CSV table of C-alpha atoms in Angstrom, one decimal:
chain,number,residue,atom,x,y,z
A,1,UNK,CA,9.9,0.5,-41.0
A,2,UNK,CA,9.8,0.6,-37.3
A,3,UNK,CA,7.8,3.8,-37.2
A,4,UNK,CA,5.4,2.8,-39.9
A,5,UNK,CA,3.0,1.3,-37.4
A,6,UNK,CA,2.7,4.6,-35.7
A,7,UNK,CA,1.8,6.6,-38.8
A,8,UNK,CA,-1.0,6.4,-41.4
A,9,UNK,CA,-1.2,8.1,-44.8
A,10,UNK,CA,-4.1,9.6,-46.6
A,11,UNK,CA,-4.7,9.4,-50.4
A,12,UNK,CA,-2.6,12.5,-51.0
A,13,UNK,CA,0.4,11.0,-49.2
A,14,UNK,CA,0.3,13.4,-46.2
A,15,UNK,CA,1.5,11.9,-42.9
A,16,UNK,CA,-1.1,11.8,-40.2
A,17,UNK,CA,-0.4,10.6,-36.7
A,18,UNK,CA,-2.4,7.6,-35.5
A,19,UNK,CA,-3.5,9.6,-32.5
A,20,UNK,CA,-5.1,12.3,-34.7
A,21,UNK,CA,-6.9,9.6,-36.7
A,22,UNK,CA,-8.3,8.1,-33.5
A,23,UNK,CA,-9.4,11.6,-32.3
A,24,UNK,CA,-11.1,12.2,-35.6
A,25,UNK,CA,-12.9,8.8,-35.5
A,26,UNK,CA,-13.9,9.4,-31.9
A,27,UNK,CA,-15.4,12.8,-32.7
A,28,UNK,CA,-17.3,11.4,-35.7
A,29,UNK,CA,-18.5,8.5,-33.6
A,30,UNK,CA,-19.7,10.7,-30.7
A,31,UNK,CA,-21.1,13.5,-32.8
A,32,UNK,CA,-24.6,12.0,-33.4
A,33,UNK,CA,-25.1,11.5,-29.6
A,34,UNK,CA,-23.8,15.0,-28.7
A,35,UNK,CA,-25.9,16.5,-31.5
A,36,UNK,CA,-29.1,14.8,-30.2
A,37,UNK,CA,-28.2,15.8,-26.6
A,38,UNK,CA,-27.7,19.4,-27.5
A,39,UNK,CA,-30.9,19.6,-29.5
A,40,UNK,CA,-32.8,18.1,-26.6
A,41,UNK,CA,-31.3,20.7,-24.2
A,42,UNK,CA,-32.1,23.6,-26.7
A,43,UNK,CA,-35.7,22.4,-27.0
A,44,UNK,CA,-36.1,22.1,-23.2
A,45,UNK,CA,-34.6,25.6,-22.6
A,46,UNK,CA,-37.0,27.1,-25.1
A,47,UNK,CA,-39.9,25.2,-23.6
A,48,UNK,CA,-38.9,26.6,-20.2
A,49,UNK,CA,-38.8,30.1,-21.6
A,50,UNK,CA,-42.3,29.6,-23.1
A,51,UNK,CA,-43.5,28.3,-19.7
A,52,UNK,CA,-42.0,31.2,-17.8
A,53,UNK,CA,-43.7,33.7,-20.2
A,54,UNK,CA,-47.0,31.8,-20.0
A,55,UNK,CA,-47.0,31.7,-16.2
A,56,UNK,CA,-46.0,35.4,-16.1
A,57,UNK,CA,-48.9,36.2,-18.5
A,58,UNK,CA,-51.4,34.3,-16.4
A,59,UNK,CA,-50.0,35.9,-13.2
A,60,UNK,CA,-50.3,39.3,-14.9
A,61,UNK,CA,-54.0,38.7,-15.6
A,62,UNK,CA,-54.4,37.5,-12.0
A,63,UNK,CA,-52.7,40.7,-10.8
A,64,UNK,CA,-55.1,42.7,-12.9
A,65,UNK,CA,-58.0,41.0,-11.1
A,66,UNK,CA,-56.4,41.6,-7.7
A,67,UNK,CA,-55.8,45.2,-8.4
A,68,UNK,CA,-59.3,45.7,-9.8
A,69,UNK,CA,-60.7,44.0,-6.6
A,70,UNK,CA,-58.5,46.1,-4.5
A,71,UNK,CA,-59.7,49.3,-6.2
A,72,UNK,CA,-63.4,48.3,-5.6
A,73,UNK,CA,-62.5,47.5,-2.0
A,74,UNK,CA,-61.0,51.0,-1.6
A,75,UNK,CA,-64.1,52.6,-3.1
A,76,UNK,CA,-66.4,50.7,-0.9
A,77,UNK,CA,-64.3,51.6,2.2
A,78,UNK,CA,-64.3,55.3,1.3
A,79,UNK,CA,-68.1,55.2,0.8
A,80,UNK,CA,-68.5,53.4,4.1
A,81,UNK,CA,-66.5,56.1,5.9
A,82,UNK,CA,-68.3,58.9,4.1
A,83,UNK,CA,-71.8,57.5,4.7
A,84,UNK,CA,-71.3,56.6,8.4
A,85,UNK,CA,-72.9,59.8,9.7
A,86,UNK,CA,-75.8,59.5,7.3
A,87,UNK,CA,-76.8,55.8,7.3
A,88,UNK,CA,-75.2,53.5,9.9
A,89,UNK,CA,-76.4,50.2,8.4
A,90,UNK,CA,-75.3,50.9,4.9
A,91,UNK,CA,-71.9,52.2,6.1
A,92,UNK,CA,-71.3,49.0,8.1
A,93,UNK,CA,-72.3,46.8,5.1
A,94,UNK,CA,-70.0,48.8,2.8
A,95,UNK,CA,-67.2,48.6,5.2
A,96,UNK,CA,-67.5,44.9,5.7
A,97,UNK,CA,-67.8,44.2,2.0
A,98,UNK,CA,-64.7,46.4,1.4
A,99,UNK,CA,-62.8,44.4,4.0
A,100,UNK,CA,-63.8,41.2,2.4
A,101,UNK,CA,-62.8,42.3,-1.1
A,102,UNK,CA,-59.5,43.7,0.2
A,103,UNK,CA,-58.7,40.4,1.8
A,104,UNK,CA,-59.6,38.5,-1.4
A,105,UNK,CA,-57.3,40.9,-3.4
A,106,UNK,CA,-54.5,40.4,-0.9
A,107,UNK,CA,-54.8,36.6,-1.2
A,108,UNK,CA,-54.8,36.7,-5.0
A,109,UNK,CA,-51.9,39.1,-5.1
A,110,UNK,CA,-49.7,37.1,-2.7
A,111,UNK,CA,-50.6,33.8,-4.3
A,112,UNK,CA,-49.8,35.1,-7.7
A,113,UNK,CA,-46.5,36.5,-6.5
A,114,UNK,CA,-45.5,33.2,-4.9
A,115,UNK,CA,-46.5,31.1,-8.0
A,116,UNK,CA,-44.5,33.3,-10.4
A,117,UNK,CA,-41.4,33.5,-8.1
A,118,UNK,CA,-41.2,29.8,-7.4
A,119,UNK,CA,-41.8,29.0,-11.1
A,120,UNK,CA,-39.0,31.4,-12.2
A,121,UNK,CA,-36.5,30.0,-9.6
A,122,UNK,CA,-37.4,26.4,-10.7
A,123,UNK,CA,-36.9,27.3,-14.3
A,124,UNK,CA,-33.5,28.9,-13.7
A,125,UNK,CA,-32.4,25.9,-11.7
A,126,UNK,CA,-33.4,23.5,-14.5
A,127,UNK,CA,-31.6,25.8,-17.0
A,128,UNK,CA,-28.5,25.6,-14.9
A,129,UNK,CA,-28.6,21.8,-15.1
A,130,UNK,CA,-29.2,21.9,-18.8
A,131,UNK,CA,-26.2,24.3,-19.3
A,132,UNK,CA,-24.2,22.1,-16.9
A,133,UNK,CA,-23.5,24.9,-14.5
A,134,UNK,CA,-23.7,24.9,-10.7
A,135,UNK,CA,-27.2,25.6,-9.4
A,136,UNK,CA,-27.5,28.3,-6.8
A,137,UNK,CA,-29.2,26.3,-4.0
A,138,UNK,CA,-29.2,29.4,-1.9
A,139,UNK,CA,-31.6,31.0,-4.3
A,140,UNK,CA,-34.0,28.1,-4.1
A,141,UNK,CA,-33.9,28.3,-0.2
A,142,UNK,CA,-34.5,32.0,-0.3
A,143,UNK,CA,-37.4,31.5,-2.6
A,144,UNK,CA,-39.0,29.0,-0.2
A,145,UNK,CA,-38.3,31.3,2.8
A,146,UNK,CA,-39.8,34.4,1.1
A,147,UNK,CA,-42.9,32.4,0.2
A,148,UNK,CA,-43.3,31.2,3.8
A,149,UNK,CA,-42.9,34.7,5.1
A,150,UNK,CA,-45.5,36.0,2.6
A,151,UNK,CA,-48.0,33.2,3.6
A,152,UNK,CA,-47.5,33.9,7.3
A,153,UNK,CA,-48.0,37.6,6.8
A,154,UNK,CA,-51.1,37.0,4.7
A,155,UNK,CA,-52.5,34.6,7.3
A,156,UNK,CA,-52.1,37.2,10.0
A,157,UNK,CA,-53.7,39.9,7.7
A,158,UNK,CA,-56.7,37.6,6.9
A,159,UNK,CA,-57.3,36.9,10.6
A,160,UNK,CA,-57.4,40.7,11.3
A,161,UNK,CA,-59.8,41.2,8.4
A,162,UNK,CA,-62.1,38.4,9.6
A,163,UNK,CA,-62.1,40.0,13.1
A,164,UNK,CA,-62.9,43.4,11.5
A,165,UNK,CA,-65.8,41.8,9.4
A,166,UNK,CA,-67.1,40.1,12.6
A,167,UNK,CA,-67.1,43.5,14.4
A,168,UNK,CA,-69.1,45.1,11.5
A,169,UNK,CA,-71.6,42.2,11.5
A,170,UNK,CA,-72.1,42.4,15.2
A,171,UNK,CA,-72.4,46.2,14.9
A,172,UNK,CA,-75.1,45.8,12.3
A,173,UNK,CA,-77.1,43.6,14.6
A,174,UNK,CA,-76.7,46.0,17.6
A,175,UNK,CA,-77.6,49.0,15.5
A,176,UNK,CA,-80.9,47.4,14.4
A,177,UNK,CA,-81.8,46.6,18.0
A,178,UNK,CA,-80.7,49.9,19.6
A,179,UNK,CA,-81.5,53.1,17.5
A,180,UNK,CA,-80.6,55.3,20.5
A,181,UNK,CA,-77.1,53.9,20.5
A,182,UNK,CA,-76.8,54.7,16.8
A,183,UNK,CA,-77.9,58.2,17.4
A,184,UNK,CA,-75.2,58.6,20.1
A,185,UNK,CA,-72.7,57.2,17.6
A,186,UNK,CA,-73.7,59.8,15.0
A,187,UNK,CA,-73.3,62.6,17.5
A,188,UNK,CA,-69.8,61.3,18.3
A,189,UNK,CA,-69.0,61.2,14.5
A,190,UNK,CA,-70.5,64.7,13.9
A,191,UNK,CA,-69.3,66.8,16.8
A,192,UNK,CA,-67.5,64.4,19.2
A,193,UNK,CA,-69.6,65.9,22.0
A,194,UNK,CA,-71.3,63.1,24.0
A,195,UNK,CA,-71.2,62.1,27.6
A,196,UNK,CA,-68.4,59.9,28.8
A,197,UNK,CA,-70.9,57.2,29.6
A,198,UNK,CA,-72.4,57.3,26.1
A,199,UNK,CA,-69.0,57.3,24.6
A,200,UNK,CA,-68.0,54.1,26.5
A,201,UNK,CA,-71.3,52.5,25.3
A,202,UNK,CA,-70.6,53.5,21.7
A,203,UNK,CA,-67.0,52.2,21.9
A,204,UNK,CA,-68.1,48.9,23.5
A,205,UNK,CA,-70.8,48.3,20.9
A,206,UNK,CA,-69.2,49.7,17.7
A,207,UNK,CA,-65.5,49.8,18.5
A,208,UNK,CA,-63.3,49.0,15.5
A,209,UNK,CA,-66.1,50.1,13.0
A,210,UNK,CA,-66.8,53.4,11.3
A,211,UNK,CA,-69.6,54.2,13.8
A,212,UNK,CA,-67.0,54.6,16.6
A,213,UNK,CA,-64.7,56.9,14.6
A,214,UNK,CA,-64.5,60.7,15.1
A,215,UNK,CA,-64.7,63.1,12.1
A,216,UNK,CA,-60.9,63.5,12.1
A,217,UNK,CA,-60.4,59.8,12.2
A,218,UNK,CA,-62.8,59.3,9.3
A,219,UNK,CA,-61.0,62.0,7.2
A,220,UNK,CA,-57.7,60.3,7.9
A,221,UNK,CA,-59.1,57.0,6.9
A,222,UNK,CA,-60.5,58.3,3.7
A,223,UNK,CA,-57.1,59.9,2.9
A,224,UNK,CA,-55.2,56.7,3.7
A,225,UNK,CA,-57.6,54.5,1.7
A,226,UNK,CA,-57.4,57.0,-1.2
A,227,UNK,CA,-53.7,56.6,-1.4
A,228,UNK,CA,-54.0,52.8,-1.6
A,229,UNK,CA,-56.8,53.2,-4.1
A,230,UNK,CA,-54.5,55.4,-6.3
A,231,UNK,CA,-51.7,52.8,-6.0
A,232,UNK,CA,-54.1,50.1,-7.1
A,233,UNK,CA,-55.2,52.2,-10.1
A,234,UNK,CA,-51.6,52.9,-11.1
A,235,UNK,CA,-50.7,49.2,-10.8
A,236,UNK,CA,-53.8,48.4,-12.8
A,237,UNK,CA,-52.7,50.7,-15.7
A,238,UNK,CA,-49.1,49.4,-15.7
A,239,UNK,CA,-50.2,45.7,-15.7
A,240,UNK,CA,-52.7,46.4,-18.5
A,241,UNK,CA,-50.0,48.1,-20.6
A,242,UNK,CA,-47.6,45.2,-19.9
A,243,UNK,CA,-50.1,42.6,-20.8
A,244,UNK,CA,-51.0,44.5,-24.0
A,245,UNK,CA,-47.3,44.4,-25.0
A,246,UNK,CA,-47.2,40.6,-24.6
A,247,UNK,CA,-46.1,40.3,-21.0
A,248,UNK,CA,-42.6,39.1,-21.7
A,249,UNK,CA,-40.1,38.5,-19.0
A,250,UNK,CA,-36.3,39.1,-18.7
A,251,UNK,CA,-36.0,35.6,-17.2
A,252,UNK,CA,-37.5,34.0,-20.3
A,253,UNK,CA,-35.4,36.1,-22.5
A,254,UNK,CA,-32.3,34.9,-20.6
A,255,UNK,CA,-33.4,31.3,-21.1
A,256,UNK,CA,-33.8,31.9,-24.9
A,257,UNK,CA,-30.3,33.4,-25.0
A,258,UNK,CA,-28.9,30.3,-23.3
A,259,UNK,CA,-30.7,28.2,-25.9
A,260,UNK,CA,-29.1,30.4,-28.6
A,261,UNK,CA,-25.7,29.8,-27.2
A,262,UNK,CA,-26.1,26.1,-27.3
A,263,UNK,CA,-27.4,26.3,-30.8
A,264,UNK,CA,-24.3,28.3,-31.9
A,265,UNK,CA,-22.1,25.6,-30.3
A,266,UNK,CA,-24.1,22.9,-32.2
A,267,UNK,CA,-23.6,24.8,-35.5
A,268,UNK,CA,-19.8,25.0,-34.8
A,269,UNK,CA,-19.6,21.2,-34.1
A,270,UNK,CA,-21.8,20.5,-37.1
A,271,UNK,CA,-19.4,22.5,-39.3
A,272,UNK,CA,-16.4,20.6,-37.9
A,273,UNK,CA,-18.2,17.3,-38.5
A,274,UNK,CA,-19.0,18.2,-42.1
A,275,UNK,CA,-15.3,19.2,-42.7
A,276,UNK,CA,-14.1,15.9,-41.3
A,277,UNK,CA,-16.6,13.9,-43.2
A,278,UNK,CA,-15.6,15.6,-46.4
A,279,UNK,CA,-11.9,14.8,-45.7
A,280,UNK,CA,-12.7,11.2,-45.2
A,281,UNK,CA,-14.7,10.8,-48.4
A,282,UNK,CA,-12.1,12.5,-50.6
């Protein structure tokens, strides 16, 4: 009789250790809380995946706008270079407009890249917490550092563009007031044969604009701009196809797989719970 307090018996007369009964009762008692917690985590992971896809889709649209603006900027820049020997005023206006659109495209592109990258890193960090795994803090730090570098680079680029636009605006004013200087600039662009004094005057008035470029420099400029224009068009086509296919991301798919893993665990626990419940009711 001494060991009877340490054992319990079910209705079929099978011996069951008291510890096993306590574990079973503890599992049945904790299961509702665990089930609710897992369901909440699964819903949050899927919500994160949907958010990542939505942000990526919005960023893809923004990239399309940036690439389109970049393409227009390239076209205007090429026209500005091509028309420089023909019409100085129009060339300068086209060049300044092209610079402005190029800067706008750069700002949009970099901002879009930063928004998507930070959102993805943040979603992965939250997913790590939901999956009870260690969060890679280094990845978060790298994301912030990369964003800072991009912003600094963009700031420097925008300052250069503003200086270039300012030069074109000043050149337009000077060209209107000094037709002879424009004529000298056209001779420099056409043949490169002008006096040293006239060359210095042209460079002082129009330096940094299409009116101070030789024929070879303009051809090089057209070729270089053409390459960037081609890259913008290729990116535009790729982004359009990607958007047409739904603009899904690997990161979002990974989050959904994690949610599926938790759902599989929940199904296993639910199955065990049902078995134990059935055993108690028999």
